[in-house]
CSV table of N, CA, C and O and ligand atoms in Angstrom, one decimal:
chain,number,residue,atom,x,y,z
A,275,MET,N,134.8,113.7,104.6
A,275,MET,CA,133.8,114.2,103.6
A,275,MET,C,132.5,113.4,103.8
A,275,MET,O,132.4,112.2,103.9
A,276,THR,N,131.4,114.2,104.0
A,276,THR,CA,130.1,113.5,104.2
A,276,THR,C,129.4,113.3,102.8
A,276,THR,O,129.5,114.2,101.9
A,277,VAL,N,128.9,112.2,102.6
A,277,VAL,CA,128.2,111.9,101.3
A,277,VAL,C,126.7,112.4,101.5
A,277,VAL,O,126.1,112.0,102.4
A,278,LYS,N,126.3,113.1,100.5
A,278,LYS,CA,124.9,113.6,100.6
A,278,LYS,C,123.9,112.4,100.3
A,278,LYS,O,124.1,111.7,99.4
A,279,PRO,N,122.9,112.3,101.1
A,279,PRO,CA,121.9,111.2,100.9
A,279,PRO,C,121.2,111.4,99.5
A,279,PRO,O,121.0,112.5,99.1
A,280,MET,N,120.9,110.3,98.9
A,280,MET,CA,120.3,110.4,97.6
A,280,MET,C,118.8,110.2,97.8
A,280,MET,O,118.3,109.2,98.4
A,281,LYS,N,118.0,111.1,97.3
A,281,LYS,CA,116.5,111.1,97.4
A,281,LYS,C,116.0,110.2,96.3
A,281,LYS,O,116.3,110.4,95.1
A,282,VAL,N,115.2,109.2,96.7
A,282,VAL,CA,114.6,108.3,95.6
A,282,VAL,C,113.1,108.1,95.9
A,282,VAL,O,112.7,108.2,97.1
A,283,ARG,N,112.4,107.6,94.9
A,283,ARG,CA,111.1,107.1,95.0
A,283,ARG,C,111.1,105.7,94.6
A,283,ARG,O,111.7,105.4,93.5
A,284,LEU,N,110.4,104.9,95.3
A,284,LEU,CA,110.2,103.5,94.9
A,284,LEU,C,108.7,103.3,94.7
A,284,LEU,O,107.8,103.8,95.4
A,285,VAL,N,108.4,102.5,93.6
A,285,VAL,CA,107.0,102.2,93.3
A,285,VAL,C,106.7,100.7,93.3
A,285,VAL,O,107.4,100.0,92.6
A,286,LYS,N,105.8,100.3,94.2
A,286,LYS,CA,105.4,98.9,94.2
A,286,LYS,C,104.0,98.8,93.7
A,286,LYS,O,103.1,99.5,94.2
A,287,THR,N,103.7,98.0,92.7
A,287,THR,CA,102.4,98.0,92.1
A,287,THR,C,101.7,96.6,92.4
A,287,THR,O,102.4,95.6,92.4
A,288,PHE,N,100.4,96.7,92.6
A,288,PHE,CA,99.7,95.4,92.7
A,288,PHE,C,98.3,95.6,92.1
A,288,PHE,O,97.9,96.8,91.9
A,289,ASP,N,97.7,94.5,91.8
A,289,ASP,CA,96.3,94.6,91.2
A,289,ASP,C,95.4,93.7,91.9
A,289,ASP,O,95.9,92.8,92.7
A,290,PHE,N,94.1,93.9,91.8
A,290,PHE,CA,93.2,93.0,92.4
A,290,PHE,C,91.8,93.2,91.6
A,290,PHE,O,91.6,94.1,91.0
A,291,ASP,N,91.0,92.1,91.8
A,291,ASP,CA,89.7,92.1,91.1
A,291,ASP,C,88.6,92.4,92.2
A,291,ASP,O,88.8,91.9,93.3
A,292,CYS,N,87.6,93.1,91.9
A,292,CYS,CA,86.6,93.5,92.9
A,292,CYS,C,85.3,93.8,92.2
A,292,CYS,O,85.2,94.0,91.0
A,293,ALA,N,84.3,93.9,93.0
A,293,ALA,CA,83.0,94.4,92.5
A,293,ALA,C,82.6,95.5,93.4
A,293,ALA,O,83.0,95.6,94.6
A,294,HIS,N,81.8,96.4,92.9
A,294,HIS,CA,81.2,97.5,93.8
A,294,HIS,C,79.9,98.1,93.1
A,294,HIS,O,79.7,97.9,91.9
A,295,HIS,N,79.2,98.8,93.9
A,295,HIS,CA,78.1,99.6,93.3
A,295,HIS,C,78.1,100.9,94.1
A,295,HIS,O,78.5,100.9,95.3
A,296,LEU,N,77.8,102.0,93.5
A,296,LEU,CA,78.0,103.3,94.1
A,296,LEU,C,76.7,104.1,94.2
A,296,LEU,O,76.4,104.9,93.3
A,297,PRO,N,76.0,104.0,95.3
A,297,PRO,CA,74.8,104.7,95.5
A,297,PRO,C,74.9,106.2,95.6
A,297,PRO,O,73.9,106.9,95.7
A,298,CYS,N,76.1,106.7,95.7
A,298,CYS,CA,76.3,108.2,95.7
A,298,CYS,C,76.1,108.8,94.4
A,298,CYS,O,76.0,110.1,94.3
A,299,PHE,N,76.0,108.1,93.3
A,299,PHE,CA,75.7,108.7,92.0
A,299,PHE,C,74.2,108.7,91.8
A,299,PHE,O,73.4,108.0,92.4
A,300,PRO,N,73.8,109.6,90.9
A,300,PRO,CA,72.3,109.8,90.7
A,300,PRO,C,71.6,108.6,90.1
A,300,PRO,O,72.3,107.8,89.4
A,301,GLU,N,70.4,108.5,90.4
A,301,GLU,CA,69.5,107.4,89.8
A,301,GLU,C,69.8,107.3,88.3
A,301,GLU,O,69.9,108.4,87.6
A,302,GLY,N,70.0,106.1,87.8
A,302,GLY,CA,70.2,106.0,86.3
A,302,GLY,C,71.7,106.0,85.9
A,302,GLY,O,72.0,105.6,84.8
A,303,HIS,N,72.5,106.5,86.8
A,303,HIS,CA,74.0,106.5,86.5
A,303,HIS,C,74.5,105.1,86.5
A,303,HIS,O,74.1,104.2,87.3
A,304,LYS,N,75.4,104.8,85.5
A,304,LYS,CA,75.8,103.4,85.3
A,304,LYS,C,76.6,102.8,86.5
A,304,LYS,O,76.6,101.6,86.8
A,305,CYS,N,77.2,103.7,87.3
A,305,CYS,CA,78.0,103.2,88.5
A,305,CYS,C,77.1,102.8,89.7
A,305,CYS,O,77.6,102.3,90.6
A,306,ARG,N,75.8,103.1,89.6
A,306,ARG,CA,74.9,102.7,90.7
A,306,ARG,C,74.7,101.2,90.6
A,306,ARG,O,74.4,100.5,91.6
A,307,GLY,N,74.8,100.6,89.4
A,307,GLY,CA,74.6,99.2,89.2
A,307,GLY,C,75.8,98.4,89.7
A,307,GLY,O,77.0,98.9,89.6
A,308,MET,N,75.6,97.2,90.1
A,308,MET,CA,76.7,96.3,90.5
A,308,MET,C,77.6,96.1,89.3
A,308,MET,O,77.1,95.7,88.2
A,309,HIS,N,78.9,96.2,89.4
A,309,HIS,CA,79.8,96.0,88.3
A,309,HIS,C,81.2,95.7,88.9
A,309,HIS,O,81.4,95.8,90.1
A,310,GLY,N,82.1,95.2,88.0
A,310,GLY,CA,83.4,94.8,88.5
A,310,GLY,C,84.5,95.5,87.8
A,310,GLY,O,84.4,96.2,86.8
A,311,HIS,N,85.7,95.5,88.5
A,311,HIS,CA,86.9,96.1,88.0
A,311,HIS,C,88.1,95.2,88.3
A,311,HIS,O,88.1,94.5,89.3
A,312,THR,N,89.1,95.3,87.4
A,312,THR,CA,90.4,94.9,87.8
A,312,THR,C,91.2,96.2,88.1
A,312,THR,O,91.4,97.0,87.2
A,313,MET,N,91.4,96.5,89.4
A,313,MET,CA,92.0,97.7,89.8
A,313,MET,C,93.5,97.5,89.9
A,313,MET,O,94.0,96.4,90.2
A,314,ARG,N,94.3,98.6,89.8
A,314,ARG,CA,95.7,98.6,90.0
A,314,ARG,C,96.1,99.7,91.0
A,314,ARG,O,95.4,100.7,91.0
A,315,VAL,N,97.0,99.4,91.8
A,315,VAL,CA,97.5,100.4,92.8
A,315,VAL,C,99.0,100.6,92.7
A,315,VAL,O,99.7,99.6,92.7
A,316,ASP,N,99.4,101.8,92.6
A,316,ASP,CA,100.9,102.1,92.7
A,316,ASP,C,101.1,102.6,94.1
A,316,ASP,O,100.5,103.6,94.6
A,317,VAL,N,101.9,102.0,94.9
A,317,VAL,CA,102.3,102.4,96.2
A,317,VAL,C,103.7,103.0,96.1
A,317,VAL,O,104.6,102.4,95.8
A,318,ILE,N,103.7,104.3,96.4
A,318,ILE,CA,104.9,105.1,96.1
A,318,ILE,C,105.5,105.6,97.4
A,318,ILE,O,104.9,106.3,98.2
A,319,ILE,N,106.7,105.2,97.7
A,319,ILE,CA,107.4,105.7,98.9
A,319,ILE,C,108.6,106.6,98.4
A,319,ILE,O,109.2,106.4,97.3
A,320,GLU,N,109.0,107.5,99.3
A,320,GLU,CA,110.0,108.5,99.0
A,320,GLU,C,110.9,108.7,100.2
A,320,GLU,O,110.4,108.7,101.3
A,321,GLY,N,112.1,108.8,100.0
A,321,GLY,CA,113.0,109.0,101.1
A,321,GLY,C,114.5,109.2,100.7
A,321,GLY,O,114.8,109.1,99.5
A,322,ASP,N,115.3,109.5,101.7
A,322,ASP,CA,116.7,109.6,101.5
A,322,ASP,C,117.4,108.2,101.7
A,322,ASP,O,117.3,107.7,102.8
A,323,MET,N,118.0,107.8,100.7
A,323,MET,CA,118.7,106.5,100.8
A,323,MET,C,119.9,106.7,101.6
A,323,MET,O,120.8,107.5,101.3
A,324,PRO,N,120.0,105.9,102.7
A,324,PRO,CA,121.3,106.0,103.5
A,324,PRO,C,122.5,105.6,102.6
A,324,PRO,O,122.4,104.5,102.1
A,325,PRO,N,123.5,106.4,102.5
A,325,PRO,CA,124.6,106.1,101.7
A,325,PRO,C,125.3,104.8,102.1
A,325,PRO,O,125.8,104.0,101.3
A,326,SER,N,125.2,104.5,103.4
A,326,SER,CA,125.8,103.2,103.8
A,326,SER,C,125.0,102.0,103.5
A,326,SER,O,125.5,100.9,103.7
A,327,GLN,N,123.8,102.2,103.0
A,327,GLN,CA,122.9,101.0,102.8
A,327,GLN,C,122.7,100.6,101.4
A,327,GLN,O,122.4,99.5,101.1
A,328,ASP,N,122.7,101.6,100.5
A,328,ASP,CA,122.6,101.4,99.0
A,328,ASP,C,121.2,100.9,98.6
A,328,ASP,O,121.0,100.5,97.4
A,329,TYR,N,120.2,101.0,99.4
A,329,TYR,CA,118.8,100.9,99.0
A,329,TYR,C,118.0,101.6,100.0
A,329,TYR,O,118.4,101.8,101.2
A,330,LEU,N,116.8,102.0,99.6
A,330,LEU,CA,115.9,102.7,100.5
A,330,LEU,C,115.1,101.8,101.4
A,330,LEU,O,115.1,102.0,102.6
A,331,ILE,N,114.4,100.8,100.8
A,331,ILE,CA,113.7,99.8,101.6
A,331,ILE,C,113.6,98.6,100.7
A,331,ILE,O,113.6,98.7,99.5
A,332,ASP,N,113.5,97.5,101.3
A,332,ASP,CA,113.4,96.2,100.6
A,332,ASP,C,112.0,96.1,100.0
A,332,ASP,O,111.0,96.3,100.7
A,333,PHE,N,111.9,95.9,98.7
A,333,PHE,CA,110.6,95.7,98.1
A,333,PHE,C,109.8,94.7,98.7
A,333,PHE,O,108.5,94.7,98.8
A,334,ALA,N,110.4,93.7,99.3
A,334,ALA,CA,109.7,92.6,100.0
A,334,ALA,C,109.0,93.1,101.2
A,334,ALA,O,107.9,92.6,101.6
A,335,ASP,N,109.6,94.2,101.9
A,335,ASP,CA,108.9,94.8,103.0
A,335,ASP,C,107.7,95.5,102.6
A,335,ASP,O,106.7,95.6,103.3
A,336,MET,N,107.7,96.1,101.4
A,336,MET,CA,106.5,96.8,100.9
A,336,MET,C,105.5,95.8,100.6
A,336,MET,O,104.3,95.9,100.9
A,337,LYS,N,105.8,94.7,100.0
A,337,LYS,CA,104.9,93.6,99.7
A,337,LYS,C,104.3,93.1,100.9
A,337,LYS,O,103.0,92.8,101.0
A,338,ALA,N,105.1,92.9,102.0
A,338,ALA,CA,104.6,92.4,103.3
A,338,ALA,C,103.5,93.3,103.9
A,338,ALA,O,102.6,92.9,104.5
A,339,ALA,N,103.7,94.6,103.7
A,339,ALA,CA,102.7,95.6,104.2
A,339,ALA,C,101.4,95.6,103.3
A,339,ALA,O,100.3,95.8,103.9
A,340,ILE,N,101.6,95.3,102.0
A,340,ILE,CA,100.5,95.4,101.1
A,340,ILE,C,99.6,94.1,101.2
A,340,ILE,O,98.4,94.2,101.1
A,341,ASP,N,100.2,93.0,101.2
A,341,ASP,CA,99.5,91.7,101.1
A,341,ASP,C,98.3,91.5,102.0
A,341,ASP,O,97.2,91.1,101.5
A,342,PRO,N,98.4,91.8,103.3
A,342,PRO,CA,97.2,91.7,104.1
A,342,PRO,C,96.0,92.6,103.7
A,342,PRO,O,94.8,92.2,103.8
A,343,LEU,N,96.3,93.7,103.2
A,343,LEU,CA,95.2,94.6,102.7
A,343,LEU,C,94.7,94.1,101.4
A,343,LEU,O,93.5,94.1,101.2
A,344,ARG,N,95.6,93.6,100.5
A,344,ARG,CA,95.1,93.1,99.2
A,344,ARG,C,94.1,91.9,99.5
A,344,ARG,O,93.1,91.8,98.8
A,345,GLN,N,94.5,91.1,100.5
A,345,GLN,CA,93.6,90.0,100.8
A,345,GLN,C,92.2,90.4,101.2
A,345,GLN,O,91.2,89.7,100.9
A,346,GLN,N,92.1,91.6,101.8
A,346,GLN,CA,90.8,92.1,102.2
A,346,GLN,C,89.9,92.6,101.1
A,346,GLN,O,88.7,92.8,101.2
A,347,ILE,N,90.5,92.9,99.9
A,347,ILE,CA,89.8,93.5,98.8
A,347,ILE,C,89.8,92.7,97.5
A,347,ILE,O,88.9,93.0,96.6
A,348,ASP,N,90.7,91.8,97.4
A,348,ASP,CA,90.7,91.0,96.2
A,348,ASP,C,89.6,90.0,96.1
A,348,ASP,O,89.3,89.2,97.0
A,349,HIS,N,88.9,90.0,95.0
A,349,HIS,CA,87.7,89.1,94.8
A,349,HIS,C,86.7,89.4,95.8
A,349,HIS,O,86.0,88.4,96.3
A,350,LYS,N,86.5,90.6,96.2
A,350,LYS,CA,85.5,91.0,97.2
A,350,LYS,C,84.5,92.0,96.7
A,350,LYS,O,84.8,92.7,95.7
A,351,LEU,N,83.4,92.1,97.3
A,351,LEU,CA,82.4,93.1,97.1
A,351,LEU,C,82.9,94.3,98.0
A,351,LEU,O,82.8,94.2,99.2
A,352,LEU,N,83.4,95.3,97.4
A,352,LEU,CA,84.0,96.4,98.2
A,352,LEU,C,83.0,97.1,99.1
A,352,LEU,O,83.4,97.6,100.2
A,353,ASN,N,81.7,97.1,98.8
A,353,ASN,CA,80.7,97.7,99.7
A,353,ASN,C,80.6,97.0,101.0
A,353,ASN,O,80.1,97.5,102.0
A,354,GLU,N,81.2,95.8,101.1
A,354,GLU,CA,81.1,95.0,102.4
A,354,GLU,C,82.4,95.0,103.1
A,354,GLU,O,82.6,94.4,104.2
A,355,VAL,N,83.4,95.8,102.6
A,355,VAL,CA,84.7,95.8,103.3
A,355,VAL,C,84.6,96.8,104.5
A,355,VAL,O,84.2,97.9,104.4
A,356,GLU,N,85.0,96.3,105.6
A,356,GLU,CA,85.0,97.0,106.9
A,356,GLU,C,85.7,98.4,106.8
A,356,GLU,O,86.9,98.4,106.4
A,357,GLY,N,85.0,99.4,107.1
A,357,GLY,CA,85.6,100.7,107.2
A,357,GLY,C,85.7,101.5,105.9
A,357,GLY,O,86.2,102.6,105.9
A,358,LEU,N,85.3,100.9,104.8
A,358,LEU,CA,85.5,101.5,103.5
A,358,LEU,C,84.4,102.5,103.1
A,358,LEU,O,84.6,103.4,102.4
A,359,GLY,N,83.2,102.2,103.7
A,359,GLY,CA,82.1,103.1,103.3
A,359,GLY,C,81.7,102.9,101.9
A,359,GLY,O,81.8,101.8,101.4
A,360,ILE,N,81.2,104.0,101.2
A,360,ILE,CA,80.9,103.8,99.8
A,360,ILE,C,82.2,103.7,99.0
A,360,ILE,O,83.0,104.6,99.1
A,361,PRO,N,82.3,102.6,98.3
A,361,PRO,CA,83.7,102.3,97.8
A,361,PRO,C,84.0,103.0,96.5
A,361,PRO,O,84.2,102.4,95.4
A,362,THR,N,84.0,104.3,96.5
A,362,THR,CA,84.5,105.1,95.3
A,362,THR,C,86.0,104.9,95.3
A,362,THR,O,86.6,104.5,96.3
A,363,VAL,N,86.6,105.2,94.2
A,363,VAL,CA,88.1,105.1,94.1
A,363,VAL,C,88.8,106.1,95.1
A,363,VAL,O,89.8,105.8,95.7
A,364,GLU,N,88.1,107.2,95.4
A,364,GLU,CA,88.7,108.1,96.4
A,364,GLU,C,88.7,107.5,97.8
A,364,GLU,O,89.7,107.6,98.5
A,365,ASN,N,87.5,107.0,98.2
A,365,ASN,CA,87.5,106.4,99.5
A,365,ASN,C,88.4,105.2,99.6
A,365,ASN,O,88.9,104.9,100.7
A,366,LEU,N,88.5,104.4,98.6
A,366,LEU,CA,89.4,103.3,98.6
A,366,LEU,C,90.9,103.8,98.8
A,366,LEU,O,91.7,103.1,99.5
A,367,ALA,N,91.2,104.8,98.1
A,367,ALA,CA,92.6,105.4,98.2
A,367,ALA,C,92.9,105.8,99.7
A,367,ALA,O,93.9,105.4,100.2
A,368,LYS,N,91.9,106.4,100.3
A,368,LYS,CA,92.1,106.8,101.7
A,368,LYS,C,92.1,105.6,102.6
A,368,LYS,O,92.9,105.5,103.6
A,369,TRP,N,91.3,104.6,102.4
A,369,TRP,CA,91.3,103.3,103.2
A,369,TRP,C,92.6,102.7,103.1
A,369,TRP,O,93.2,102.3,104.1
A,370,LEU,N,93.2,102.6,101.9
A,370,LEU,CA,94.5,102.0,101.8
A,370,LEU,C,95.6,102.8,102.5
A,370,LEU,O,96.4,102.3,103.1
A,371,TRP,N,95.5,104.1,102.3
A,371,TRP,CA,96.5,105.0,102.9
A,371,TRP,C,96.5,104.9,104.4
A,371,TRP,O,97.6,104.7,105.0
A,372,ASP,N,95.3,104.9,105.0
A,372,ASP,CA,95.3,104.9,106.5
A,372,ASP,C,95.8,103.6,107.0
A,372,ASP,O,96.3,103.5,108.2
A,373,ARG,N,95.8,102.5,106.3
A,373,ARG,CA,96.3,101.2,106.7
A,373,ARG,C,97.7,100.9,106.3
A,373,ARG,O,98.4,100.1,107.0
A,374,LEU,N,98.2,101.6,105.3
A,374,LEU,CA,99.6,101.4,104.8
A,374,LEU,C,100.6,102.3,105.5
A,374,LEU,O,101.7,101.9,105.8
A,375,LYS,N,100.1,103.5,105.8
A,375,LYS,CA,101.0,104.5,106.3
A,375,LYS,C,101.8,104.1,107.6
A,375,LYS,O,103.0,104.3,107.8
A,376,PRO,N,101.0,103.5,108.6
A,376,PRO,CA,101.7,103.0,109.8
A,376,PRO,C,102.9,102.0,109.5
A,376,PRO,O,103.9,102.0,110.2
A,377,ALA,N,102.6,101.2,108.5
A,377,ALA,CA,103.6,100.1,108.2
A,377,ALA,C,104.7,100.7,107.3
A,377,ALA,O,105.9,100.2,107.3
A,378,LEU,N,104.4,101.7,106.5
A,378,LEU,CA,105.3,102.3,105.6
A,378,LEU,C,105.4,103.8,105.8
A,378,LEU,O,104.8,104.6,105.1
A,379,PRO,N,106.1,104.3,106.8
A,379,PRO,CA,106.1,105.7,107.1
A,379,PRO,C,106.6,106.6,106.0
A,379,PRO,O,106.3,107.8,105.9
A,380,MET,N,107.4,106.0,105.1
A,380,MET,CA,107.8,106.8,103.9
A,380,MET,C,106.8,106.9,102.8
A,380,MET,O,107.1,107.4,101.7
A,381,LEU,N,105.6,106.3,103.0
A,381,LEU,CA,104.6,106.4,102.0
A,381,LEU,C,104.4,107.8,101.6
A,381,LEU,O,104.1,108.7,102.4
A,382,ALA,N,104.4,108.1,100.3
A,382,ALA,CA,104.3,109.5,99.8
A,382,ALA,C,103.1,109.7,98.9
A,382,ALA,O,102.5,110.8,98.8
A,383,LEU,N,102.7,108.6,98.2
A,383,LEU,CA,101.6,108.8,97.3
A,383,LEU,C,101.0,107.4,97.0
A,383,LEU,O,101.7,106.4,96.8
A,384,LEU,N,99.7,107.4,96.8
A,384,LEU,CA,99.0,106.2,96.3
A,384,LEU,C,98.3,106.6,95.0
A,384,LEU,O,97.7,107.7,94.9
A,385,ARG,N,98.4,105.8,94.0
A,385,ARG,CA,97.7,106.0,92.8
A,385,ARG,C,96.8,104.8,92.6
A,385,ARG,O,97.3,103.6,92.4
A,386,VAL,N,95.5,105.0,92.6
A,386,VAL,CA,94.6,103.9,92.5
A,386,VAL,C,93.9,104.0,91.1
A,386,VAL,O,93.2,105.0,90.8
A,387,TYR,N,94.1,103.0,90.3
A,387,TYR,CA,93.5,102.9,89.0
A,387,TYR,C,92.2,102.1,89.0
A,387,TYR,O,92.3,100.9,89.1
A,388,GLU,N,91.1,102.8,88.9
A,388,GLU,CA,89.8,102.1,88.8
A,388,GLU,C,89.7,101.3,87.5
A,388,GLU,O,89.2,100.2,87.4
A,389,THR,N,90.1,102.1,86.5
A,389,THR,CA,90.3,101.5,85.1
A,389,THR,C,91.7,102.0,84.6
A,389,THR,O,92.3,102.9,85.3
A,390,PRO,N,92.1,101.5,83.5
A,390,PRO,CA,93.4,102.0,83.0
A,390,PRO,C,93.4,103.5,82.8
A,390,PRO,O,94.5,104.2,82.8
A,391,THR,N,92.2,104.2,82.6
A,391,THR,CA,92.2,105.6,82.3
A,391,THR,C,91.6,106.4,83.4
A,391,THR,O,91.5,107.7,83.3
A,392,ASN,N,91.1,105.8,84.5
A,392,ASN,CA,90.5,106.6,85.6
A,392,ASN,C,91.3,106.3,86.9
A,392,ASN,O,91.3,105.2,87.4
A,393,VAL,N,91.9,107.3,87.3
A,393,VAL,CA,92.9,107.2,88.4
A,393,VAL,C,92.7,108.2,89.5
A,393,VAL,O,92.4,109.4,89.2
A,394,CYS,N,92.8,107.8,90.8
A,394,CYS,CA,92.8,108.7,91.9
A,394,CYS,C,94.2,108.7,92.6
A,394,CYS,O,94.7,107.6,92.9
A,395,GLU,N,94.7,109.9,92.8
A,395,GLU,CA,95.9,110.0,93.5
A,395,GLU,C,95.6,110.6,94.9
A,395,GLU,O,94.8,111.4,95.0
A,396,TYR,N,96.3,110.0,95.9
A,396,TYR,CA,96.0,110.5,97.3
A,396,TYR,C,97.4,110.5,98.0
A,396,TYR,O,98.2,109.6,97.9
A,397,TRP,N,97.6,111.6,98.8
A,397,TRP,CA,98.9,111.7,99.5
A,397,TRP,C,98.6,112.1,101.0
A,397,TRP,O,99.5,112.7,101.6
A,398,GLY,N,97.4,111.7,101.5
A,398,GLY,CA,97.2,111.8,102.9
A,398,GLY,C,96.8,113.1,103.5
A,398,GLY,O,96.8,113.3,104.7
A,399,GLU,N,96.3,114.0,102.7
A,399,GLU,CA,95.8,115.3,103.2
A,399,GLU,C,94.3,115.3,103.1
A,399,GLU,O,93.7,114.7,102.4
B,42,LIG,ZN1,83.2,101.1,89.3
């Protein structure tokens, strides 16, 4: 008898402090001025847990993929981060996705919280 693989999602969350200014917004818009955030990111992977293994991926492996990226953005001015462009939450989500996906092929969704109530979801399309 074959055991059906179990589909699961794992979420690894990290946060970081940063500053940015967003010249893409109109003159007078509050986001054009330099300001800071404590942002939070949910890194969500999805896959079939091998029945012989009893876990999908070691959370420590997710942390190992995330940490070098977190170092590039924590306590940084995001406008100066290589390859990020204008650091809107949308562009940040794509920047993170492009760098995490090779290390975490099962990456399914990123949720980037600019504030607790402003969130961008990105799934690589
Ligand atoms: Zn902002």
